Amino acid sequence: MKFPVLLTAIALFAVACGKPAEPAATKAEPVAAPAVPSAGVLNVYSARHYDSDKVMYDMFEKETGIHVRFRESGAPELIETMKAEGDKSPADVIISSDVGTLYRFQAGGFTQGIRSETLEMLIPPHFREPNGNWFGLARRARIIVYDPTRLKPEEVAHYQDLADGTLHGEICMRSSSNVYNLSLMGEFIGRWGSDKAAEWARNVVANFARPPQGGDTTQIESIAAGECSAALINHYYWVRMATGTDAEKAVTAKTALSFPEQDGVGTHINVSGAAVAAHAPNKENAVRFIEWLTTAEGQQMLTSATKEFPMVASMPLPAGLEQLPDFKPSEFPLQELGEHQAEAQEIYDRAGWN
């Protein structure tokens, strides 16, 4: 069954966008005036960094008459900004690219719970916070990329395989402090318990080919260059390269993908999502925008450039995702990923995963 689809969008005050890649520095750009009579304002704080999001905001503005202003930066910077602003914060909507960061906004008191029949109907319960503090809008799978000339598919069919002693000196990874790895460990803690999760981390560290470095794209490039045999990545990094330049296609051609746990609980899934800010001065517009992101237009704008899977069932897949196999996704409750985040970092630290 092909993974369902939902588009996640982001609106901001200051813009920092570029080619889909790792988060970049923030830049400011003017926002065009509404194309129809004003229906109010929407202030978006976004931790996403895609040119396509600007087009998405513009489309929403033209359709609704709601003037979109946005601030774009990293999640930690946005959290510090909202702390400084207090209850005077102009933020209406918060958008982030991992449930771990959505949880940080919630835990800091920067979100509010909302009820929406539309969102509750279209978004499965395990992809939204139980009290409506945030909603997943696009999905990503954390998978294994590997060198098919050095490893067989059955050797990387499970996350546990990365901890097997036969892969000593064969594993590349990015930093453990990256929220993608923290969220993955959060599911391991929830499924396996702390002791088994810690053992996994120690054994993976023992298999490192080099100290953790770079982002997910770096791991793909390292495998293609023969520096290691396997690594963890979010699926869309590979798809972007596989549909990119000739040089990028040549890199991905040297690699293969494994969607782990197909004979069990399914592959780890995370989301890009949105929340209504705690002191949103334009709450109704904020809810309307998040609901709009579940429409055909919103889902397409949210995922076409990122190469994430849409959240809403029946939505068409972005170009390039047809290169991926059908797979079984995990249905682990995403709220628990955030709840285990602090312990996940402690486990990584004790294991020496820098």
Coordinates of C-alpha atoms in Angstrom, one line a residue, residues 4-344:
P4 CA -0.6 8.3 2.2
V5 CA 0.0 11.9 1.4
L6 CA -0.5 15.3 3.0
L7 CA 1.1 18.7 2.4
T8 CA 2.5 20.8 5.2
A9 CA 2.9 24.5 4.8
I10 CA 4.5 27.4 6.4
A11 CA 4.0 31.1 6.5
L12 CA 6.5 33.6 7.9
F13 CA 7.6 37.2 8.6
A14 CA 11.2 37.0 7.5
V15 CA 12.2 34.6 4.7
A16 CA 15.1 32.3 4.3
C17 CA 14.6 29.9 1.4
G18 CA 16.7 28.1 -1.1
K19 CA 17.0 24.9 -2.9
P20 CA 15.5 22.0 -0.8
A21 CA 18.4 21.0 1.5
E22 CA 19.6 21.4 5.0
P23 CA 18.2 24.4 7.0
A24 CA 19.9 27.6 5.8
A25 CA 20.4 31.1 7.1
T26 CA 17.4 33.4 7.4
K27 CA 16.9 36.2 4.8
A28 CA 14.2 38.9 4.7
E29 CA 12.0 39.4 1.6
P30 CA 9.0 41.7 1.1
V31 CA 5.6 40.1 1.0
A32 CA 3.2 40.9 -1.9
A33 CA 0.0 42.7 -1.1
P34 CA -3.2 40.6 -1.2
A35 CA -4.8 40.0 -4.6
V36 CA -8.3 40.2 -3.2
P37 CA -9.9 42.5 -0.5
S38 CA -8.2 41.8 2.8
A39 CA -9.7 39.2 5.1
G40 CA -7.2 39.9 7.9
V41 CA -3.7 38.8 8.5
L42 CA -1.9 35.5 9.2
N43 CA 1.6 35.5 10.9
V44 CA 3.5 32.3 10.3
Y45 CA 6.7 31.3 12.2
S46 CA 8.3 28.5 10.1
A47 CA 11.3 26.3 10.6
R48 CA 11.1 25.1 7.0
H49 CA 13.3 26.6 4.2
Y50 CA 11.8 26.0 0.8
D51 CA 11.1 28.5 -2.1
S52 CA 7.9 26.5 -2.8
D53 CA 6.6 27.6 0.6
K54 CA 6.6 31.2 -0.6
V55 CA 4.4 30.2 -3.5
M56 CA 2.2 28.3 -1.1
Y57 CA 1.7 31.4 1.1
D58 CA 0.9 33.4 -2.0
M59 CA -1.6 30.9 -3.2
F60 CA -3.4 30.8 0.2
E61 CA -3.4 34.6 0.3
K62 CA -5.0 34.9 -3.2
E63 CA -7.6 32.3 -2.5
T64 CA -8.7 33.7 0.9
G65 CA -7.7 37.4 1.0
I66 CA -5.8 36.7 4.2
H67 CA -2.5 38.6 4.1
V68 CA 0.3 36.2 5.0
R69 CA 3.4 37.4 6.8
F70 CA 6.1 35.0 7.8
R71 CA 9.3 34.6 9.8
E72 CA 11.6 31.7 8.8
S73 CA 14.4 30.4 11.0
G74 CA 15.6 27.4 12.8
A75 CA 13.3 25.9 15.5
P76 CA 15.6 26.8 18.4
E77 CA 15.8 30.4 17.2
L78 CA 12.0 30.6 16.8
I79 CA 11.6 29.3 20.3
E80 CA 13.9 31.9 21.7
T81 CA 12.1 34.6 19.8
M82 CA 8.7 33.5 21.2
K83 CA 10.1 33.4 24.7
A84 CA 11.3 37.0 24.3
E85 CA 7.9 38.0 22.8
G86 CA 5.9 36.4 25.6
D87 CA 2.1 36.9 25.4
K88 CA 2.7 39.7 22.9
S89 CA 4.0 37.3 20.3
P90 CA 2.4 38.0 16.9
A91 CA 2.8 34.4 15.8
D92 CA -0.4 32.7 14.7
V93 CA 0.9 29.5 13.1
I94 CA 4.1 27.5 13.9
I95 CA 5.4 25.1 11.2
S96 CA 8.2 22.6 11.8
S97 CA 9.8 19.7 10.0
D98 CA 9.8 17.1 12.8
V99 CA 7.5 16.1 15.6
G100 CA 10.4 16.4 18.0
T101 CA 10.5 20.2 17.4
L102 CA 6.7 20.5 17.4
Y103 CA 6.9 18.8 20.9
R104 CA 9.5 21.4 22.0
F105 CA 7.1 24.2 21.0
Q106 CA 4.3 22.5 22.9
A107 CA 6.4 21.8 26.0
G108 CA 7.5 25.4 26.1
G109 CA 3.9 26.6 26.2
F110 CA 4.0 28.1 22.7
T111 CA 1.0 26.2 21.3
Q112 CA -2.6 25.8 22.1
G113 CA -5.0 23.0 21.5
I114 CA -7.7 23.4 18.9
R115 CA -10.6 21.4 17.6
S116 CA -11.2 21.0 13.9
E117 CA -13.6 18.5 12.4
T118 CA -11.6 18.7 9.1
L119 CA -8.3 18.0 10.7
E120 CA -9.6 15.3 12.9
M121 CA -11.2 13.6 9.9
L122 CA -8.3 13.7 7.6
I123 CA -5.3 13.2 9.9
P124 CA -5.0 9.8 11.6
P125 CA -4.9 10.0 15.5
H126 CA -1.3 8.9 15.8
F127 CA -0.2 11.7 13.5
R128 CA -1.6 14.5 15.7
E129 CA -1.3 15.6 19.3
P130 CA -4.3 14.2 21.3
N131 CA -5.4 17.6 22.5
G132 CA -4.9 19.4 19.1
N133 CA -1.6 21.1 20.0
W134 CA -0.1 20.2 16.6
F135 CA -1.1 18.3 13.4
G136 CA 1.1 16.3 11.1
L137 CA 0.7 17.4 7.5
A138 CA 3.3 15.6 5.5
R139 CA 5.1 12.3 6.3
R140 CA 8.7 11.2 6.0
A141 CA 10.3 7.8 6.5
R142 CA 13.7 7.3 8.2
I143 CA 15.3 4.5 6.2
I144 CA 18.6 2.8 5.6
V145 CA 20.7 3.7 2.6
Y146 CA 23.4 1.2 1.7
D147 CA 26.0 0.1 -0.8
P148 CA 24.5 -2.9 -2.7
T149 CA 27.9 -4.1 -3.8
R150 CA 29.0 -4.5 -0.2
L151 CA 25.8 -5.5 1.6
K152 CA 22.8 -7.7 0.8
P153 CA 19.3 -6.5 1.4
E154 CA 18.7 -9.0 4.2
E155 CA 21.7 -7.6 6.0
V156 CA 20.0 -4.2 6.4
A157 CA 16.3 -5.3 6.8
H158 CA 16.0 -4.1 10.4
Y159 CA 17.3 -1.1 12.4
Q160 CA 18.9 -3.7 14.7
D161 CA 21.1 -4.8 11.8
L162 CA 23.1 -1.6 12.0
A163 CA 24.3 -2.7 15.5
D164 CA 25.5 -6.1 14.3
G165 CA 29.2 -6.8 14.8
T166 CA 29.5 -7.9 11.2
L167 CA 29.2 -4.2 10.2
H168 CA 32.2 -3.1 12.2
G169 CA 33.7 0.0 10.5
E170 CA 30.9 0.1 8.0
I171 CA 28.4 2.7 9.4
C172 CA 28.1 6.4 8.7
M173 CA 25.9 8.7 10.7
R174 CA 25.0 12.3 11.4
S175 CA 25.1 13.8 14.9
S176 CA 22.9 12.3 17.6
S177 CA 21.7 15.8 18.5
N178 CA 19.9 16.0 15.2
V179 CA 16.1 15.8 15.9
Y180 CA 15.6 13.0 13.2
N181 CA 17.9 10.7 15.2
L182 CA 16.4 11.8 18.5
S183 CA 12.9 11.0 17.3
L184 CA 14.0 7.6 15.9
M185 CA 15.5 6.7 19.3
G186 CA 12.3 7.9 20.9
E187 CA 10.4 5.1 19.1
F188 CA 13.1 2.6 20.1
I189 CA 12.7 3.6 23.7
G190 CA 9.0 3.2 23.5
R191 CA 9.1 -0.2 21.7
W192 CA 12.2 -1.8 23.2
G193 CA 12.7 -0.2 26.5
S194 CA 15.6 2.0 27.6
D195 CA 18.1 -0.8 28.2
K196 CA 17.8 -2.4 24.8
A197 CA 17.7 1.0 23.1
A198 CA 20.9 2.0 24.9
E199 CA 22.6 -1.3 23.8
W200 CA 21.6 -0.6 20.2
A201 CA 23.2 2.9 20.4
R202 CA 26.5 1.5 21.9
N203 CA 26.8 -1.2 19.2
V204 CA 26.1 1.2 16.4
V205 CA 28.8 3.5 17.7
A206 CA 31.2 0.5 17.8
N207 CA 30.4 0.1 14.0
F208 CA 31.2 3.7 13.0
A209 CA 33.4 4.1 10.0
R210 CA 34.1 7.7 11.1
P211 CA 32.8 10.2 13.7
P212 CA 29.3 11.5 13.0
Q213 CA 29.3 14.4 10.5
G214 CA 27.2 16.2 7.9
G215 CA 23.6 15.9 7.1
D216 CA 21.6 13.1 5.5
T217 CA 22.8 14.1 2.0
T218 CA 26.4 13.7 3.3
Q219 CA 25.6 10.1 4.3
I220 CA 24.4 9.2 0.8
E221 CA 27.5 10.8 -0.7
S222 CA 29.8 9.0 1.8
I223 CA 28.3 5.6 0.8
A224 CA 28.7 6.3 -2.9
A225 CA 32.3 7.3 -2.3
G226 CA 33.0 4.0 -0.5
E227 CA 33.7 5.5 2.9
C228 CA 31.1 3.3 4.5
S229 CA 28.4 0.8 3.7
A230 CA 25.2 1.9 5.4
A231 CA 23.6 4.9 7.1
L232 CA 20.3 6.3 8.2
I233 CA 18.5 9.0 6.1
N234 CA 15.1 10.5 5.6
H235 CA 13.7 9.2 2.3
Y236 CA 13.3 12.6 0.6
Y237 CA 17.0 13.4 0.6
W238 CA 17.6 10.4 -1.6
V239 CA 14.6 11.2 -3.9
R240 CA 15.7 14.8 -4.4
M241 CA 19.1 13.6 -5.5
A242 CA 17.7 10.8 -7.6
T243 CA 15.6 13.4 -9.5
G244 CA 18.3 16.1 -9.4
T245 CA 21.3 16.9 -11.5
D246 CA 23.2 14.2 -13.5
A247 CA 25.9 14.3 -10.9
E248 CA 23.4 13.7 -8.1
K249 CA 21.7 10.9 -10.0
A250 CA 25.1 9.3 -10.5
V251 CA 25.6 9.3 -6.7
T252 CA 22.2 7.7 -5.9
A253 CA 22.8 5.1 -8.6
K254 CA 25.6 3.7 -6.5
T255 CA 23.2 3.2 -3.5
A256 CA 20.1 1.2 -2.6
L257 CA 17.4 1.7 0.0
S258 CA 16.0 -0.4 2.8
F259 CA 12.6 0.3 4.5
P260 CA 13.2 -1.5 7.8
E261 CA 10.9 -3.7 9.8
Q262 CA 8.6 -4.8 6.9
D263 CA 8.1 -8.1 8.6
G264 CA 7.1 -6.4 11.8
V265 CA 6.0 -3.0 13.1
G266 CA 7.0 -1.1 10.0
T267 CA 9.4 1.7 9.1
H268 CA 9.8 4.7 11.4
I269 CA 7.6 7.6 10.3
N270 CA 7.8 11.3 11.3
V271 CA 6.0 14.4 10.0
S272 CA 6.2 18.0 9.0
G273 CA 3.4 19.7 10.9
A274 CA 1.8 22.8 12.2
A275 CA 0.4 24.2 15.4
V276 CA -1.7 27.3 16.4
A277 CA 0.5 29.6 18.5
A278 CA -0.5 30.0 22.2
H279 CA -1.3 33.7 21.9
A280 CA -2.3 33.8 18.2
P281 CA -4.0 37.2 17.6
N282 CA -5.6 35.7 14.4
K283 CA -6.6 32.3 15.7
E284 CA -9.5 31.7 13.2
N285 CA -7.1 32.5 10.3
A286 CA -4.5 30.2 11.7
V287 CA -7.0 27.2 11.9
R288 CA -8.2 28.0 8.4
F289 CA -4.6 27.9 7.1
I290 CA -3.8 24.6 8.7
E291 CA -7.1 23.2 7.3
W292 CA -6.2 24.6 3.8
L293 CA -2.9 22.6 4.0
T294 CA -5.0 19.4 3.9
T295 CA -6.6 20.4 0.6
A296 CA -5.4 19.2 -2.8
E297 CA -3.7 22.6 -3.4
G298 CA -2.1 22.7 0.1
Q299 CA -0.9 19.2 0.0
Q300 CA 0.7 19.6 -3.4
M301 CA 2.4 22.8 -2.4
L302 CA 3.6 21.3 0.8
T303 CA 5.2 18.2 -0.6
S304 CA 6.1 18.8 -4.3
A305 CA 9.5 20.3 -3.6
T306 CA 10.3 18.5 -0.3
K307 CA 9.4 15.0 -1.7
E308 CA 7.6 14.1 1.5
F309 CA 4.5 11.9 1.4
P310 CA 1.2 13.7 1.6
M311 CA -0.7 13.1 4.8
V312 CA -4.2 12.9 3.2
A313 CA -5.1 9.6 1.7
S314 CA -5.8 9.7 -2.1
M315 CA -3.6 12.7 -2.8
P316 CA -1.2 12.2 -5.7
L317 CA 2.5 11.6 -4.9
P318 CA 5.1 14.1 -5.8
A319 CA 7.3 13.3 -8.8
G320 CA 10.1 11.0 -7.9
L321 CA 8.4 9.0 -5.1
E322 CA 7.3 6.4 -7.7
Q323 CA 11.0 5.3 -7.5
L324 CA 10.3 4.0 -3.9
P325 CA 8.7 0.7 -3.1
D326 CA 5.4 0.2 -1.4
F327 CA 6.1 -0.2 2.3
K328 CA 4.6 -0.7 5.7
P329 CA 4.8 2.4 7.9
S330 CA 5.0 2.3 11.7
E331 CA 2.0 3.5 13.5
F332 CA 3.9 4.4 16.7
P333 CA 2.2 7.4 18.4
L334 CA 4.3 10.5 17.5
Q335 CA 3.6 12.3 20.7
E336 CA 5.7 9.7 22.5
L337 CA 8.7 10.6 20.3
G338 CA 8.8 14.0 21.9
E339 CA 8.2 12.7 25.4
H340 CA 11.3 10.4 25.1
Q341 CA 13.5 13.1 23.5
A342 CA 15.5 14.0 26.6
E343 CA 16.2 10.4 27.5
A344 CA 17.1 9.7 23.8

